[in-house]
mmCIF file of C-alpha atoms in Angstrom:
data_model
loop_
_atom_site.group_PDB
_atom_site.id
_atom_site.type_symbol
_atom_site.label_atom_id
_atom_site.label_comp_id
_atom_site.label_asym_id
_atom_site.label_seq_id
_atom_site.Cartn_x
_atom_site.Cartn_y
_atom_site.Cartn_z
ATOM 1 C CA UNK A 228 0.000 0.000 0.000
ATOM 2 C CA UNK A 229 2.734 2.574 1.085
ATOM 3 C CA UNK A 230 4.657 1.753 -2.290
ATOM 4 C CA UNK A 231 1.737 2.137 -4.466
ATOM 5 C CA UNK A 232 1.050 5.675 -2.594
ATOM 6 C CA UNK A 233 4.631 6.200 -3.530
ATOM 7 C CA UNK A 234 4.267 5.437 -7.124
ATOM 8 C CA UNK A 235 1.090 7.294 -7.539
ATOM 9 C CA UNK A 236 2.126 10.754 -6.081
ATOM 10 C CA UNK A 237 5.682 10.460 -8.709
ATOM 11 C CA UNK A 238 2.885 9.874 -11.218
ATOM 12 C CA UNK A 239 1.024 13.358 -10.267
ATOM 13 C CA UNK A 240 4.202 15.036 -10.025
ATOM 14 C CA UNK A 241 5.210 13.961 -13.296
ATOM 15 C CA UNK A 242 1.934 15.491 -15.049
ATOM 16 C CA UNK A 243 2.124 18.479 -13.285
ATOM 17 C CA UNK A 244 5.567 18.813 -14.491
ATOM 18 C CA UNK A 245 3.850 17.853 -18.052
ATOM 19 C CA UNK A 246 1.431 20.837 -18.122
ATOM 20 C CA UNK A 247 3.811 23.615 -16.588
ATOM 21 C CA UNK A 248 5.288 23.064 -20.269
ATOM 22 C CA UNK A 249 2.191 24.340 -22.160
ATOM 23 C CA UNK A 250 0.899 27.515 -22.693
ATOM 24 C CA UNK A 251 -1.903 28.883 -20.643
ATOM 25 C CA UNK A 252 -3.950 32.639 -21.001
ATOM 26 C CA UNK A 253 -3.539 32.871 -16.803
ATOM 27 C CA UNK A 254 -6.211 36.319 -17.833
ATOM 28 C CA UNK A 255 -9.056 33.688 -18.305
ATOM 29 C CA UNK A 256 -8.694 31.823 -15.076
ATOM 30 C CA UNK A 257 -10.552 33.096 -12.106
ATOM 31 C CA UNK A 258 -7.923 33.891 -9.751
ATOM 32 C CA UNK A 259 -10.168 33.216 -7.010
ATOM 33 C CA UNK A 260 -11.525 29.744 -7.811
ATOM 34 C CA UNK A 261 -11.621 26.803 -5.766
ATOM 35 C CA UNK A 262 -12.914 23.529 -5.825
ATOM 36 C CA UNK A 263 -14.800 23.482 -1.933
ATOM 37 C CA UNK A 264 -16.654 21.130 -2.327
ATOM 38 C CA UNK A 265 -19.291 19.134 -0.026
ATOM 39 C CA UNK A 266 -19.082 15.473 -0.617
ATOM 40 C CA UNK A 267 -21.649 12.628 -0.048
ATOM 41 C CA UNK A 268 -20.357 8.719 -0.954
ATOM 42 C CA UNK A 269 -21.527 5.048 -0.565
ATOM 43 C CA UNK A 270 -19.162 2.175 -0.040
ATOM 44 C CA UNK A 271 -18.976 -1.955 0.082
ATOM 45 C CA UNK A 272 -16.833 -2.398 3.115
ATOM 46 C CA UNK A 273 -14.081 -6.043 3.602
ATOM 47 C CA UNK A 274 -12.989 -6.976 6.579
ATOM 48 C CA UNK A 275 -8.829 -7.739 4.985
ATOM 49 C CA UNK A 276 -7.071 -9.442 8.072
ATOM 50 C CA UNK A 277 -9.228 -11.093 10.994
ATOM 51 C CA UNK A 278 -9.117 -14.486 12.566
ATOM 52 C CA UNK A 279 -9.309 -18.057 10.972
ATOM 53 C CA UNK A 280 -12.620 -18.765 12.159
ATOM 54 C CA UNK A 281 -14.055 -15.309 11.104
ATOM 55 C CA UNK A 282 -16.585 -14.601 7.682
ATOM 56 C CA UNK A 283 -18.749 -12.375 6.716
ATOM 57 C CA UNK A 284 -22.223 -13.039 6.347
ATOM 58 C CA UNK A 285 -23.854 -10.986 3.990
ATOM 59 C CA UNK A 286 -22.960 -7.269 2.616
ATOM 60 C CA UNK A 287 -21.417 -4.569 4.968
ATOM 61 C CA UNK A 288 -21.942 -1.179 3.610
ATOM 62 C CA UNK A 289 -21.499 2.250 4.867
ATOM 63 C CA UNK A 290 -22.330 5.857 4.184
ATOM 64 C CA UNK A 291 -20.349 9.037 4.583
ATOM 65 C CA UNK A 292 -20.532 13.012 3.896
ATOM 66 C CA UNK A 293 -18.596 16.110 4.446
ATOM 67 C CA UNK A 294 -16.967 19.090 3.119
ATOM 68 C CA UNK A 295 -13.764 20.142 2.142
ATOM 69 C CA UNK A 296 -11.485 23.052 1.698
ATOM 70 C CA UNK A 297 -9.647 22.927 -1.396
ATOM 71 C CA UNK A 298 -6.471 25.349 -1.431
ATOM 72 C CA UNK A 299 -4.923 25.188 -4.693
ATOM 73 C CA UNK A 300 -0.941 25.481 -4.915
ATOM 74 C CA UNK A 301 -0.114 26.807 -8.607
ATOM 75 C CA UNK A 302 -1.217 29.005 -11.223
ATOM 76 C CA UNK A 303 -3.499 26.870 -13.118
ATOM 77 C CA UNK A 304 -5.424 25.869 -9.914
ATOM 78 C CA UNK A 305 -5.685 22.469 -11.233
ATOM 79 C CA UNK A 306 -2.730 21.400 -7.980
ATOM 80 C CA UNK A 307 -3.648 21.884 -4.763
ATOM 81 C CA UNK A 308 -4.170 19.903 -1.120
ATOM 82 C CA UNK A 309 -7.598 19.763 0.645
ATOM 83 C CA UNK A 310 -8.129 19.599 4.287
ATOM 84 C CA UNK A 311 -12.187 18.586 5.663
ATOM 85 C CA UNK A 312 -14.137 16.834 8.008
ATOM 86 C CA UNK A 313 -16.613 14.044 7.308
ATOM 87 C CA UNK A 314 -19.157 11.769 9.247
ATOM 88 C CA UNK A 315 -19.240 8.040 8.294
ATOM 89 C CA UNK A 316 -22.025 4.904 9.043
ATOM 90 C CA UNK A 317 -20.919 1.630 9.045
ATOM 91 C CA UNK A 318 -22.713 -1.778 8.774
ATOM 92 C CA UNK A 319 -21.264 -5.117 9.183
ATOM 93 C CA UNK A 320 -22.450 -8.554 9.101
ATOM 94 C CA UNK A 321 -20.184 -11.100 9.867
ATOM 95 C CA UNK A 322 -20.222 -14.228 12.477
ATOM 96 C CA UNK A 323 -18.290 -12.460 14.841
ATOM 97 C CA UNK A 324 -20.093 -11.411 18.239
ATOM 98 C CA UNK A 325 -19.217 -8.842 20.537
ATOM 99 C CA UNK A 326 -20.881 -8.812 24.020
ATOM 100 C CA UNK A 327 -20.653 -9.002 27.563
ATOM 101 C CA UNK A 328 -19.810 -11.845 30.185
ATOM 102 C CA UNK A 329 -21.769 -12.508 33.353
ATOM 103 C CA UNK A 330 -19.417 -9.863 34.678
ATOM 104 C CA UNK A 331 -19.865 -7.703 32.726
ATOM 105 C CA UNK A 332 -16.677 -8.029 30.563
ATOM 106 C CA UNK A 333 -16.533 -7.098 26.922
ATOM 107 C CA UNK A 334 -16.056 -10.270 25.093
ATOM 108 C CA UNK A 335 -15.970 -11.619 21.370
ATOM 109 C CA UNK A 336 -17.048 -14.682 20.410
ATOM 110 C CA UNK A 337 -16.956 -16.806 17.027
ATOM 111 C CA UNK A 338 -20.587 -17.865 16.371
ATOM 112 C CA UNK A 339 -20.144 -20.866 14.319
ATOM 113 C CA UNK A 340 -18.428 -22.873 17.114
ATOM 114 C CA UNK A 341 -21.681 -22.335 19.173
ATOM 115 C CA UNK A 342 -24.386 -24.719 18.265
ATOM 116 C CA UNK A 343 -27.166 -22.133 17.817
ATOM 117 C CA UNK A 344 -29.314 -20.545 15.410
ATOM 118 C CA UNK A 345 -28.509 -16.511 14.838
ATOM 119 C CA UNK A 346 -31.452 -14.868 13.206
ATOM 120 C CA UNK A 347 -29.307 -11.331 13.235
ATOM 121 C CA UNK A 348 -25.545 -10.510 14.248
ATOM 122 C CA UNK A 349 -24.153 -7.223 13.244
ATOM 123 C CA UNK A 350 -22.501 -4.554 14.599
ATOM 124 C CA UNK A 351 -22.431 -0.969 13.394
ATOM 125 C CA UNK A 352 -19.976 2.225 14.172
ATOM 126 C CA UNK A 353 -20.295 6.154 13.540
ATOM 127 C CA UNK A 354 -17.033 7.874 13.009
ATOM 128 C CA UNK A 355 -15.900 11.848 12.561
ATOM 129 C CA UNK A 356 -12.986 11.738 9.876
ATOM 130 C CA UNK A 357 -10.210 14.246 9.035
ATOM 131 C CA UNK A 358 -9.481 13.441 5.397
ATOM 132 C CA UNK A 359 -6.590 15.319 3.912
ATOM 133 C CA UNK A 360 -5.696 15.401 -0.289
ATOM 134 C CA UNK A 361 -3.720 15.836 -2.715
ATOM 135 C CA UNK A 362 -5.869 17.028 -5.851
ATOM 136 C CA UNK A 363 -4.842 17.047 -9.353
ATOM 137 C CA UNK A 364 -7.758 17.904 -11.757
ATOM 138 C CA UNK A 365 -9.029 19.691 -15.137
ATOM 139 C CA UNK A 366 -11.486 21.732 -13.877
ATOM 140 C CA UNK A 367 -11.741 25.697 -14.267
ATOM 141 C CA UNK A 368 -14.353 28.077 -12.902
ATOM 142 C CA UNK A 369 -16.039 27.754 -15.772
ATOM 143 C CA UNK A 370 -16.021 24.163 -16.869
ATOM 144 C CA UNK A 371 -16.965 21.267 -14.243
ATOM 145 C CA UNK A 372 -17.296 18.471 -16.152
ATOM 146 C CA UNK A 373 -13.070 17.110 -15.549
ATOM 147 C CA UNK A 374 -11.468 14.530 -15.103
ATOM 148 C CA UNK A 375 -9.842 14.217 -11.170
ATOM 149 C CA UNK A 376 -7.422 12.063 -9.105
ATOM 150 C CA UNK A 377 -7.524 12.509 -5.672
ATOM 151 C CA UNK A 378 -5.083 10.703 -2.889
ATOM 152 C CA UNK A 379 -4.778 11.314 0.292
ATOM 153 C CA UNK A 380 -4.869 10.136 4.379
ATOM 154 C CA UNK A 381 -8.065 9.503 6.872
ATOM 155 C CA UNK A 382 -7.730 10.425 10.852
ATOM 156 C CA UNK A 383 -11.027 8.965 12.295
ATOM 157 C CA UNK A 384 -12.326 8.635 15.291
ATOM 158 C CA UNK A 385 -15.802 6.367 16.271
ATOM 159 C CA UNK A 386 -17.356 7.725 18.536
ATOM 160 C CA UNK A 387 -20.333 5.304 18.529
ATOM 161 C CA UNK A 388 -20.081 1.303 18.176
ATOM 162 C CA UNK A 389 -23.360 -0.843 18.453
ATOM 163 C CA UNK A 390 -23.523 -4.629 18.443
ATOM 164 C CA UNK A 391 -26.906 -6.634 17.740
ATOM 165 C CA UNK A 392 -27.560 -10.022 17.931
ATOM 166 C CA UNK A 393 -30.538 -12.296 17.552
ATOM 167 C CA UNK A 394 -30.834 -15.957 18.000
ATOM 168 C CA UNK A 395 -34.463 -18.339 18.715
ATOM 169 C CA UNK A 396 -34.058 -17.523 22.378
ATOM 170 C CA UNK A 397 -32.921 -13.793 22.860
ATOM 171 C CA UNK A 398 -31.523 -10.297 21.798
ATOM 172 C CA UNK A 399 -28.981 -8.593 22.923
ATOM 173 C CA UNK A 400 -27.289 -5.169 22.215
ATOM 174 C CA UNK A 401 -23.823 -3.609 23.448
ATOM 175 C CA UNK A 402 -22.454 -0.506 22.780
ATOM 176 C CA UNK A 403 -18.537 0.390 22.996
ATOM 177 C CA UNK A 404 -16.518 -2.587 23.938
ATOM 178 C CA UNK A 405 -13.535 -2.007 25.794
ATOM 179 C CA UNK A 406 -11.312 -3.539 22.846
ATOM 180 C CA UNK A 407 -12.682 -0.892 20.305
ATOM 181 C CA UNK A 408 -9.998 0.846 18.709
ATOM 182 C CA UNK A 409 -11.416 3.925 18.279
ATOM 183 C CA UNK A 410 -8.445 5.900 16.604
ATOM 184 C CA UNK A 411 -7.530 4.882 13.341
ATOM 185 C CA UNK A 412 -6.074 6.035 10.276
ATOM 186 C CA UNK A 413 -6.348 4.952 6.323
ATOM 187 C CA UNK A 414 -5.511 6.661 2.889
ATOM 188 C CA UNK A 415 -7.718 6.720 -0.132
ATOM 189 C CA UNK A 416 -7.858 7.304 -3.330
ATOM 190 C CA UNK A 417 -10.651 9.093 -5.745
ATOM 191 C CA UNK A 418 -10.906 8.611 -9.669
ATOM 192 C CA UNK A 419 -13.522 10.218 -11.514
ATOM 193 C CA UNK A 420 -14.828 12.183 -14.513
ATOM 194 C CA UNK A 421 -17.958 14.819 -13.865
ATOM 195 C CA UNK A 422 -20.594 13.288 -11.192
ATOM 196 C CA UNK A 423 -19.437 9.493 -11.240
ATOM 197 C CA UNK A 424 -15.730 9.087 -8.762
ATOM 198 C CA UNK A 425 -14.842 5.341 -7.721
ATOM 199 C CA UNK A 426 -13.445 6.027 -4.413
ATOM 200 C CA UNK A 427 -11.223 2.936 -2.496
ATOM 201 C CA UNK A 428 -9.886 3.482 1.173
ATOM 202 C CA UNK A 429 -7.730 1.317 3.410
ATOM 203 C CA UNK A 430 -7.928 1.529 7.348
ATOM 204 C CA UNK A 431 -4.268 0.574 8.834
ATOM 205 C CA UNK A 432 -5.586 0.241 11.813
ATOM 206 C CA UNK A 433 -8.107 -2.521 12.964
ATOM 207 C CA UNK A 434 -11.267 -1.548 14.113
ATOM 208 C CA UNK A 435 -11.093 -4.361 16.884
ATOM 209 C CA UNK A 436 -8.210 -5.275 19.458
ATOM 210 C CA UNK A 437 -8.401 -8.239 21.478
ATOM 211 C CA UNK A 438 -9.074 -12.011 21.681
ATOM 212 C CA UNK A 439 -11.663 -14.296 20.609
ATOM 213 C CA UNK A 440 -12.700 -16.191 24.018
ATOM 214 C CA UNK A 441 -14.181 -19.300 22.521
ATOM 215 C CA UNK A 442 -10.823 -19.977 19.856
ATOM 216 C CA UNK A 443 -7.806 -17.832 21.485
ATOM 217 C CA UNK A 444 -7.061 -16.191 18.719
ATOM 218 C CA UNK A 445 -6.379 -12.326 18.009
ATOM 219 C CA UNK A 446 -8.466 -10.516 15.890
ATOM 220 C CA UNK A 447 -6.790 -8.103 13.285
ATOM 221 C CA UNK A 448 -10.135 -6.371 12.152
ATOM 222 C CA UNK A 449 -8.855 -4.021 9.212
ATOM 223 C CA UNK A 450 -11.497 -2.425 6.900
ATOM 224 C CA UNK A 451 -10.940 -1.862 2.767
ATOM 225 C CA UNK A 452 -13.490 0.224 1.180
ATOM 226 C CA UNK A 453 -14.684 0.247 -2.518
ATOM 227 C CA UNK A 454 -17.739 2.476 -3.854
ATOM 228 C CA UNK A 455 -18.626 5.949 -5.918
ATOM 229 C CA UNK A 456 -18.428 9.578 -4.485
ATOM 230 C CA UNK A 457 -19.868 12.926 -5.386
ATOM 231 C CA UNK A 458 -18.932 15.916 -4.492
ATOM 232 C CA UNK A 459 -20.923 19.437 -4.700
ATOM 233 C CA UNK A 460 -19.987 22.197 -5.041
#
């Protein structure tokens, strides 16, 4: 992942050295342009790394929005870097369950080595994100239909992590276990022409640290993202 990052940012360098070359009338560019844009996105989330015993059950999906500040950093306006802030939702369905002992101990358990039927068992977390960019793109003040490639970094923090689960017999729900990680950063990447952007981000960090009680095994819980974007203006 790091190398690719790597690769990819010599690439942007290497166009932007490409179009310093040509000739631009700087008179028709509005000096004062930016691309601020508010953003709104839909993903397919993986769960990359976990334990042996661990699947997921049907589709996890999640949901996020926010705005950005685009500063540009030449002439053209078509470099710059973006700082924002974002809210994300996050469903998913797997076989692992998180709950509490008779002690009241958070605890995480692999479902299929319990001989029971689970009508539901999914957990889902709301995180603020800090996504920072670098933003290469065709667009002027006056034309908005360009092509874009945007990389950059996540800092997120959940603030809010809910586990349900549903078997013949009962229903439970926990919220924040003790082993949720709830600091975590990623990087991303955007490619896109007009309205439709495939967006892809990795989490470094796993979502959940500790170990399974019923198979002694650590979970690595780390998240890859695939889906579209838009962004506003």
């Amino acid at each position: 992942m790091h190398r690719t990052l790597t690769l990819f940012f010599f690439f942007l360098m290497f166009i932007n050295g490409y179009t310093q070359e040509k000739k631009f009338d700087l008179s028709s560019l509005d000096q004062a342009y930016r691309e601020d844009q508010f953003f709104l996105g839909a993903t397919l989330n993986f769960v990359t790394q976990t334990h042996s015993a661990f699947s997921q059950n049907a589709l996890s999906g999640g949901f996020q929005l926010g705005f950005v500040r685009d500063i540009p950093l030449n002439k053209q306006r078509n470099i710059g870097i973006s700082l924002g802030l974002g809210y994300n939702l996050n469903i998913y369905n797997t076989n692992l369950f998180v709950g509490q002992d008779q002690n009241g101990e958070s605890v995480m358990l692999a479902l299929d080595q319990l001989d029971r039927e689970v009508k539901r068992n999914r957990f889902t977390t709301q995180a603020l994100e800090v996504p920072i960019q670098f933003r290469w793109r065709t667009s002027t003040s006056e034309y908005q239909k360009f092509y874009r490639i945007y990389a950059g970094f996540n800092f997120a923090y959940t603030f809010n992590f809910k586990a349900n689960y549903r078997d013949t017999v009962q229903e439970l729900s926990t919220t924040n276990p003790s082993f949720l990680n709830q600091f975590r950063t990623g990087a991303h990447l955007v490619l896109g022409h007009g309205a439709i952007n495939f967006y892809v981000q990795y989490y470094f960090d796993s979502l959940l640290e500790g170990e399974i009680q019923n198979s002694s095994e650590v979970v690595n819980f780390e998240v890859l993202k695939f889906g579209l974007i838009f962004y506003i203006l």
